[in-house]
PDB file of C-alpha atoms in Angstrom:
ATOM      1  CA  MET L   1    -112.057 -15.823 -51.663  1.00 83.00           C
ATOM      2  CA  PRO L   2    -108.905 -13.701 -51.406  1.00 87.00           C
ATOM      3  CA  ALA L   3    -106.011 -14.213 -53.750  1.00 91.00           C
ATOM      4  CA  GLY L   4    -103.543 -16.899 -52.757  1.00 91.00           C
ATOM      5  CA  ARG L   5    -100.850 -14.471 -51.649  1.00 90.00           C
ATOM      6  CA  TYR L   6    -103.284 -12.829 -49.225  1.00 93.00           C
ATOM      7  CA  ARG L   7    -104.533 -16.020 -47.611  1.00 92.00           C
ATOM      8  CA  SER L   8    -101.749 -16.219 -45.026  1.00 93.00           C
ATOM      9  CA  ARG L   9    -101.804 -13.869 -42.054  1.00 93.00           C
ATOM     10  CA  THR L  10     -98.380 -12.371 -42.666  1.00 94.00           C
ATOM     11  CA  LEU L  11    -100.099  -9.184 -43.773  1.00 95.00           C
ATOM     12  CA  ARG L  12    -102.608  -7.452 -41.550  1.00 95.00           C
ATOM     13  CA  ARG L  13    -106.048  -6.547 -42.834  1.00 96.00           C
ATOM     14  CA  VAL L  14    -107.304  -2.981 -42.698  1.00 96.00           C
ATOM     15  CA  TYR L  15    -110.745  -1.857 -43.783  1.00 97.00           C
ATOM     16  CA  LYS L  16    -110.641   1.512 -45.495  1.00 97.00           C
ATOM     17  CA  ARG L  17    -113.397   3.709 -46.779  1.00 97.00           C
ATOM     18  CA  THR L  18    -112.722   4.875 -50.303  1.00 96.00           C
ATOM     19  CA  PRO L  19    -113.556   8.291 -51.732  1.00 96.00           C
ATOM     20  CA  GLY L  20    -116.462   6.600 -53.556  1.00 96.00           C
ATOM     21  CA  ASN L  21    -117.945   5.709 -50.123  1.00 96.00           C
ATOM     22  CA  LYS L  22    -117.201   1.995 -50.379  1.00 97.00           C
ATOM     23  CA  VAL L  23    -115.426  -0.067 -47.754  1.00 97.00           C
ATOM     24  CA  LYS L  24    -112.462  -1.956 -49.149  1.00 96.00           C
ATOM     25  CA  LEU L  25    -110.079  -4.477 -47.603  1.00 95.00           C
ATOM     26  CA  VAL L  26    -106.440  -3.376 -47.744  1.00 95.00           C
ATOM     27  CA  TYR L  27    -103.494  -5.599 -46.848  1.00 96.00           C
ATOM     28  CA  LYS L  28    -100.683  -3.907 -44.963  1.00 94.00           C
ATOM     29  CA  LYS L  29     -97.379  -5.022 -43.494  1.00 94.00           C
ATOM     30  CA  ARG L  30     -97.273  -5.613 -39.758  1.00 95.00           C
ATOM     31  CA  LYS L  31     -95.380  -3.470 -37.252  1.00 94.00           C
ATOM     32  CA  PRO L  32     -91.925  -4.700 -36.247  1.00 94.00           C
ATOM     33  CA  SER L  33     -91.471  -6.306 -32.835  1.00 95.00           C
ATOM     34  CA  LYS L  34     -90.718  -4.218 -29.759  1.00 95.00           C
ATOM     35  CA  ALA L  35     -87.122  -3.176 -29.088  1.00 95.00           C
ATOM     36  CA  GLN L  36     -85.521  -5.201 -26.331  1.00 95.00           C
ATOM     37  CA  CYS L  37     -82.877  -4.475 -23.721  1.00 96.00           C
ATOM     38  CA  ALA L  38     -79.439  -5.776 -24.634  1.00 95.00           C
ATOM     39  CA  GLY L  39     -78.812  -6.593 -20.973  1.00 93.00           C
ATOM     40  CA  CYS L  40     -81.900  -8.316 -19.601  1.00 95.00           C
ATOM     41  CA  GLY L  41     -84.031  -8.780 -22.710  1.00 95.00           C
ATOM     42  CA  SER L  42     -87.080  -6.935 -21.394  1.00 95.00           C
ATOM     43  CA  ASP L  43     -89.154  -4.719 -23.667  1.00 96.00           C
ATOM     44  CA  LEU L  44     -87.797  -1.182 -23.893  1.00 96.00           C
ATOM     45  CA  LYS L  45     -90.028   1.715 -22.934  1.00 94.00           C
ATOM     46  CA  GLY L  46     -90.093   4.989 -24.803  1.00 93.00           C
ATOM     47  CA  THR L  47     -88.982   3.471 -28.108  1.00 94.00           C
ATOM     48  CA  PHE L  48     -91.102   3.971 -31.200  1.00 95.00           C
ATOM     49  CA  ARG L  49     -92.447   1.025 -33.184  1.00 94.00           C
ATOM     50  CA  GLY L  50     -93.064   1.576 -36.852  1.00 93.00           C
ATOM     51  CA  ARG L  51     -92.154   0.694 -40.401  1.00 94.00           C
ATOM     52  CA  VAL L  52     -89.154   2.381 -41.986  1.00 93.00           C
ATOM     53  CA  PRO L  53     -90.990   5.127 -43.909  1.00 92.00           C
ATOM     54  CA  VAL L  54     -92.675   6.271 -40.685  1.00 92.00           C
ATOM     55  CA  MET L  55     -89.468   6.084 -38.675  1.00 93.00           C
ATOM     56  CA  MET L  56     -87.580   8.073 -41.294  1.00 94.00           C
ATOM     57  CA  ASN L  57     -89.836  11.060 -40.825  1.00 94.00           C
ATOM     58  CA  LEU L  58     -89.603  11.026 -37.029  1.00 94.00           C
ATOM     59  CA  PRO L  59     -87.063  13.098 -35.108  1.00 95.00           C
ATOM     60  CA  LYS L  60     -84.341  11.205 -33.237  1.00 94.00           C
ATOM     61  CA  THR L  61     -85.701  12.320 -29.877  1.00 93.00           C
ATOM     62  CA  LYS L  62     -89.007  10.537 -30.468  1.00 94.00           C
ATOM     63  CA  LYS L  63     -87.388   7.216 -31.332  1.00 94.00           C
ATOM     64  CA  ARG L  64     -85.535   6.554 -28.076  1.00 94.00           C
ATOM     65  CA  PRO L  65     -85.078   7.994 -24.561  1.00 95.00           C
ATOM     66  CA  GLU L  66     -82.637  10.886 -24.277  1.00 94.00           C
ATOM     67  CA  ARG L  67     -80.067   9.313 -21.952  1.00 94.00           C
ATOM     68  CA  PRO L  68     -76.852   7.323 -22.334  1.00 94.00           C
ATOM     69  CA  TYR L  69     -77.656   3.820 -23.675  1.00 95.00           C
ATOM     70  CA  GLY L  70     -81.183   5.060 -24.510  1.00 94.00           C
ATOM     71  CA  GLY L  71     -82.847   2.607 -26.908  1.00 93.00           C
ATOM     72  CA  VAL L  72     -80.213  -0.071 -26.166  1.00 96.00           C
ATOM     73  CA  LEU L  73     -80.401  -0.779 -22.437  1.00 96.00           C
ATOM     74  CA  CYS L  74     -83.381  -0.480 -20.125  1.00 95.00           C
ATOM     75  CA  SER L  75     -83.092   2.166 -17.408  1.00 94.00           C
ATOM     76  CA  ARG L  76     -82.323  -0.427 -14.735  1.00 95.00           C
ATOM     77  CA  CYS L  77     -79.453  -2.027 -16.704  1.00 96.00           C
ATOM     78  CA  ALA L  78     -78.062   1.378 -17.746  1.00 95.00           C
ATOM     79  CA  ARG L  79     -78.093   2.564 -14.126  1.00 95.00           C
ATOM     80  CA  ARG L  80     -76.304  -0.560 -12.978  1.00 94.00           C
ATOM     81  CA  LYS L  81     -73.673  -0.155 -15.667  1.00 94.00           C
ATOM     82  CA  ILE L  82     -72.998   3.490 -14.745  1.00 94.00           C
ATOM     83  CA  ILE L  83     -72.732   2.665 -11.032  1.00 94.00           C
ATOM     84  CA  LEU L  84     -70.253  -0.148 -11.710  1.00 94.00           C
ATOM     85  CA  ALA L  85     -68.160   2.127 -13.930  1.00 92.00           C
ATOM     86  CA  SER L  86     -68.080   4.867 -11.262  1.00 90.00           C
ATOM     87  CA  ARG L  87     -66.880   2.477  -8.564  1.00 86.00           C
ATOM     88  CA  GLN L  88     -63.869   1.266 -10.543  1.00 81.00           C
TER      89      GLN L  88
ATOM     90  CA  MET K   1     -73.554  10.164   3.130  1.00 78.00           C
ATOM     91  CA  ILE K   2     -74.748  12.861   0.738  1.00 83.00           C
ATOM     92  CA  GLU K   3     -73.687  16.202   2.173  1.00 88.00           C
ATOM     93  CA  ILE K   4     -72.768  19.589   0.691  1.00 92.00           C
ATOM     94  CA  GLY K   5     -69.638  19.263  -1.448  1.00 92.00           C
ATOM     95  CA  ARG K   6     -70.005  15.516  -2.055  1.00 93.00           C
ATOM     96  CA  LEU K   7     -68.929  14.473  -5.541  1.00 94.00           C
ATOM     97  CA  CYS K   8     -71.523  12.221  -7.161  1.00 94.00           C
ATOM     98  CA  VAL K   9     -72.394  10.576 -10.449  1.00 95.00           C
ATOM     99  CA  LYS K  10     -75.874  11.062 -11.793  1.00 95.00           C
ATOM    100  CA  ILE K  11     -77.407   7.711 -12.669  1.00 95.00           C
ATOM    101  CA  ALA K  12     -80.821   8.681 -14.026  1.00 94.00           C
ATOM    102  CA  GLY K  13     -82.113  10.956 -16.736  1.00 93.00           C
ATOM    103  CA  ARG K  14     -80.419  12.623 -19.658  1.00 92.00           C
ATOM    104  CA  ASP K  15     -77.493  13.781 -17.472  1.00 92.00           C
ATOM    105  CA  SER K  16     -76.769  10.245 -16.279  1.00 93.00           C
ATOM    106  CA  GLY K  17     -73.121   9.255 -16.276  1.00 93.00           C
ATOM    107  CA  LEU K  18     -72.021  12.838 -15.597  1.00 94.00           C
ATOM    108  CA  LYS K  19     -70.294  14.003 -12.428  1.00 94.00           C
ATOM    109  CA  CYS K  20     -71.822  16.607 -10.156  1.00 94.00           C
ATOM    110  CA  VAL K  21     -71.456  18.173  -6.713  1.00 95.00           C
ATOM    111  CA  VAL K  22     -74.135  18.557  -4.069  1.00 95.00           C
ATOM    112  CA  VAL K  23     -74.581  22.294  -3.539  1.00 94.00           C
ATOM    113  CA  ASP K  24     -77.566  22.430  -1.206  1.00 92.00           C
ATOM    114  CA  ASP K  25     -79.863  20.138   0.751  1.00 91.00           C
ATOM    115  CA  LEU K  26     -83.481  20.864  -0.106  1.00 91.00           C
ATOM    116  CA  GLY K  27     -85.018  18.364   2.312  1.00 88.00           C
ATOM    117  CA  LYS K  28     -87.407  15.443   1.713  1.00 90.00           C
ATOM    118  CA  GLY K  29     -84.689  13.510  -0.091  1.00 91.00           C
ATOM    119  CA  PHE K  30     -83.888  16.227  -2.613  1.00 95.00           C
ATOM    120  CA  VAL K  31     -80.624  18.106  -3.181  1.00 94.00           C
ATOM    121  CA  LEU K  32     -79.401  20.853  -5.480  1.00 94.00           C
ATOM    122  CA  ILE K  33     -76.601  19.686  -7.776  1.00 94.00           C
ATOM    123  CA  ASP K  34     -74.190  21.424 -10.134  1.00 93.00           C
ATOM    124  CA  GLY K  35     -71.146  20.517 -12.211  1.00 92.00           C
ATOM    125  CA  GLN K  36     -71.041  18.615 -15.475  1.00 92.00           C
ATOM    126  CA  THR K  37     -74.795  18.274 -15.163  1.00 92.00           C
ATOM    127  CA  ARG K  38     -77.260  21.114 -15.298  1.00 92.00           C
ATOM    128  CA  ARG K  39     -77.713  23.036 -12.023  1.00 93.00           C
ATOM    129  CA  ARG K  40     -80.935  21.508 -10.803  1.00 93.00           C
ATOM    130  CA  LYS K  41     -82.941  19.865  -8.063  1.00 95.00           C
ATOM    131  CA  CYS K  42     -82.311  16.135  -7.903  1.00 95.00           C
ATOM    132  CA  ASN K  43     -83.576  13.107  -6.028  1.00 95.00           C
ATOM    133  CA  MET K  44     -80.869  11.549  -3.836  1.00 93.00           C
ATOM    134  CA  MET K  45     -81.838   8.118  -5.178  1.00 94.00           C
ATOM    135  CA  HIS K  46     -80.646   9.271  -8.602  1.00 95.00           C
ATOM    136  CA  LEU K  47     -77.111   9.967  -7.348  1.00 95.00           C
ATOM    137  CA  GLU K  48     -74.215   7.599  -6.762  1.00 94.00           C
ATOM    138  CA  PRO K  49     -71.862   9.187  -4.169  1.00 94.00           C
ATOM    139  CA  LEU K  50     -68.112   9.043  -4.777  1.00 93.00           C
ATOM    140  CA  ASN K  51     -65.243   9.241  -2.281  1.00 92.00           C
ATOM    141  CA  GLU K  52     -64.252  12.884  -2.831  1.00 89.00           C
ATOM    142  CA  ILE K  53     -65.714  15.894  -1.000  1.00 92.00           C
ATOM    143  CA  LEU K  54     -65.130  19.376  -2.401  1.00 91.00           C
ATOM    144  CA  LYS K  55     -64.661  22.430  -0.221  1.00 91.00           C
ATOM    145  CA  ILE K  56     -67.540  24.597  -1.276  1.00 91.00           C
ATOM    146  CA  LYS K  57     -70.006  26.760   0.583  1.00 90.00           C
ATOM    147  CA  LYS K  58     -73.713  26.110   0.708  1.00 90.00           C
ATOM    148  CA  ASN K  59     -75.383  27.401  -2.457  1.00 90.00           C
ATOM    149  CA  ALA K  60     -71.996  27.983  -4.133  1.00 90.00           C
ATOM    150  CA  SER K  61     -72.174  29.510  -7.591  1.00 90.00           C
ATOM    151  CA  HIS K  62     -71.570  27.556 -10.789  1.00 90.00           C
ATOM    152  CA  ASP K  63     -68.166  29.209 -11.321  1.00 90.00           C
ATOM    153  CA  GLU K  64     -66.973  28.170  -7.869  1.00 90.00           C
ATOM    154  CA  VAL K  65     -68.059  24.569  -8.484  1.00 91.00           C
ATOM    155  CA  VAL K  66     -66.302  24.494 -11.846  1.00 91.00           C
ATOM    156  CA  LYS K  67     -63.098  25.853 -10.244  1.00 91.00           C
ATOM    157  CA  GLU K  68     -63.141  23.138  -7.576  1.00 90.00           C
ATOM    158  CA  LEU K  69     -63.861  20.409 -10.118  1.00 91.00           C
ATOM    159  CA  LYS K  70     -60.898  21.544 -12.209  1.00 91.00           C
ATOM    160  CA  LYS K  71     -58.612  20.780  -9.273  1.00 90.00           C
ATOM    161  CA  LEU K  72     -59.774  17.144  -9.512  1.00 88.00           C
ATOM    162  CA  LYS K  73     -59.183  17.276 -13.294  1.00 88.00           C
ATOM    163  CA  ILE K  74     -62.891  17.090 -14.025  1.00 87.00           C
ATOM    164  CA  GLU K  75     -63.654  19.428 -16.882  1.00 87.00           C
ATOM    165  CA  VAL K  76     -67.022  21.016 -17.329  1.00 87.00           C
ATOM    166  CA  VAL K  77     -68.104  21.686 -20.886  1.00 87.00           C
ATOM    167  CA  GLU K  78     -70.334  24.707 -21.037  1.00 83.00           C
ATOM    168  CA  LYS K  79     -73.262  24.271 -23.360  1.00 78.00           C
ATOM    169  CA  LYS K  80     -74.302  27.129 -25.502  1.00 77.00           C
ATOM    170  CA  GLY K  81     -77.538  28.607 -24.310  1.00 73.00           C
ATOM    171  CA  LYS K  82     -80.455  29.246 -26.552  1.00 74.00           C
ATOM    172  CA  LYS K  83     -80.269  32.387 -28.540  1.00 77.00           C
ATOM    173  CA  LYS K  84     -82.726  34.979 -27.521  1.00 77.00           C
ATOM    174  CA  LYS K  85     -85.301  35.579 -30.147  1.00 78.00           C
ATOM    175  CA  THR K  86     -85.075  38.989 -31.631  1.00 82.00           C
ATOM    176  CA  GLU K  87     -88.323  40.731 -32.185  1.00 85.00           C
ATOM    177  CA  LYS K  88     -89.526  40.741 -35.719  1.00 87.00           C
ATOM    178  CA  PRO K  89     -89.644  44.157 -37.288  1.00 87.00           C
ATOM    179  CA  VAL K  90     -93.242  45.221 -37.589  1.00 88.00           C
ATOM    180  CA  LYS K  91     -94.146  46.840 -40.825  1.00 87.00           C
ATOM    181  CA  GLN K  92     -95.869  50.102 -40.409  1.00 86.00           C
ATOM    182  CA  ARG K  93     -98.535  51.112 -42.810  1.00 87.00           C
ATOM    183  CA  LYS K  94     -97.701  53.970 -45.003  1.00 85.00           C
ATOM    184  CA  LYS K  95    -100.009  56.852 -44.439  1.00 82.00           C
ATOM    185  CA  LYS K  96    -101.560  58.185 -47.558  1.00 81.00           C
ATOM    186  CA  GLU K  97    -100.171  61.612 -48.171  1.00 79.00           C
ATOM    187  CA  ALA K  98    -102.750  64.243 -48.863  1.00 75.00           C
ATOM    188  CA  PRO K  99    -102.089  66.118 -52.091  1.00 75.00           C
ATOM    189  CA  ALA K 100     -99.919  69.081 -51.152  1.00 69.00           C
ATOM    190  CA  LYS K 101    -101.606  72.379 -51.611  1.00 68.00           C
ATOM    191  CA  GLU K 102     -99.642  74.858 -53.606  1.00 67.00           C
ATOM    192  CA  GLU K 103     -99.085  77.733 -51.326  1.00 65.00           C
ATOM    193  CA  ALA K 104     -98.167  81.027 -52.711  1.00 59.00           C
ATOM    194  CA  PRO K 105     -94.665  81.802 -51.426  1.00 60.00           C
ATOM    195  CA  ALA K 106     -94.142  85.004 -49.517  1.00 59.00           C
ATOM    196  CA  LYS K 107     -93.022  88.033 -51.453  1.00 59.00           C
ATOM    197  CA  GLY K 108     -89.652  88.351 -49.694  1.00 58.00           C
ATOM    198  CA  ALA K 109     -88.779  84.698 -50.293  1.00 55.00           C
ATOM    199  CA  LYS K 110     -89.477  84.978 -54.000  1.00 55.00           C
ATOM    200  CA  GLU K 111     -87.124  87.908 -54.367  1.00 57.00           C
ATOM    201  CA  LYS K 112     -84.350  86.109 -52.519  1.00 58.00           C
ATOM    202  CA  THR K 113     -84.551  83.013 -54.718  1.00 55.00           C
ATOM    203  CA  ALA K 114     -84.536  85.140 -57.817  1.00 55.00           C
ATOM    204  CA  ALA K 115     -81.448  86.982 -56.590  1.00 55.00           C
ATOM    205  CA  LYS K 116     -79.647  83.677 -55.962  1.00 59.00           C
ATOM    206  CA  LYS K 117     -80.365  82.460 -59.491  1.00 59.00           C
ATOM    207  CA  GLU K 118     -79.025  85.664 -61.009  1.00 62.00           C
ATOM    208  CA  ALA K 119     -75.837  85.726 -58.954  1.00 60.00           C
ATOM    209  CA  PRO K 120     -73.952  82.921 -60.794  1.00 63.00           C
ATOM    210  CA  LYS K 121     -74.945  84.412 -64.154  1.00 61.00           C
ATOM    211  CA  LYS K 122     -73.328  87.709 -63.194  1.00 61.00           C
ATOM    212  CA  LYS K 123     -70.121  85.923 -62.207  1.00 63.00           C
ATOM    213  CA  GLN K 124     -69.944  84.130 -65.578  1.00 66.00           C
ATOM    214  CA  GLU K 125     -70.367  87.425 -67.417  1.00 68.00           C
ATOM    215  CA  LYS K 126     -67.549  88.963 -65.445  1.00 66.00           C
ATOM    216  CA  LYS K 127     -65.256  86.067 -66.346  1.00 67.00           C
ATOM    217  CA  LYS K 128     -66.100  86.389 -70.036  1.00 65.00           C
ATOM    218  CA  SER K 129     -65.349  90.117 -70.004  1.00 65.00           C
ATOM    219  CA  LYS K 130     -61.907  89.461 -68.529  1.00 58.00           C
TER     220      LYS K 130
END
């Protein structure tokens, strides 16, 4: 029976092989939810999902698309916004 | 709608939101653009045409496009290109020098060197005598 704090499913379970050739259950934090478009709310493509220590070691270009509003708006919403701005 | 000289806004990719001019028609829905964006082939669907048309020739150079855009008060910021990599200096192995053989100098050379060494001594003696 796992300890009380591990009995909920807030932490994910990972089986890891130890250097002593034993399989052990390790509890790890779950990945954050997917980034969503600020315009339409759909899931953003090309954005990285990971915990902070992983994200910290990633370059900026791998975290979001390299275009205006990249990582904030989806391509469709960004395109619409640029077209509207150009027509004014 | 999209002809040579047409001012457009790029709406897709990393250059989106920047203004450009159609420089050439490449066919099959593709055009060559230049201006605030990079000079590159572009799908017409990724361009939003504006009202202005610039007077430029087909395949006009980047400088000509920039000059025409300046008239419309659209400034083009030139990005610094990548620096060319300089070749690394290659170390050359030092060749082992063979021990120099002591050659017996020629007779004439020996006499000359001896004469040179004696010459300053003679001058000093002359000075002392004075």
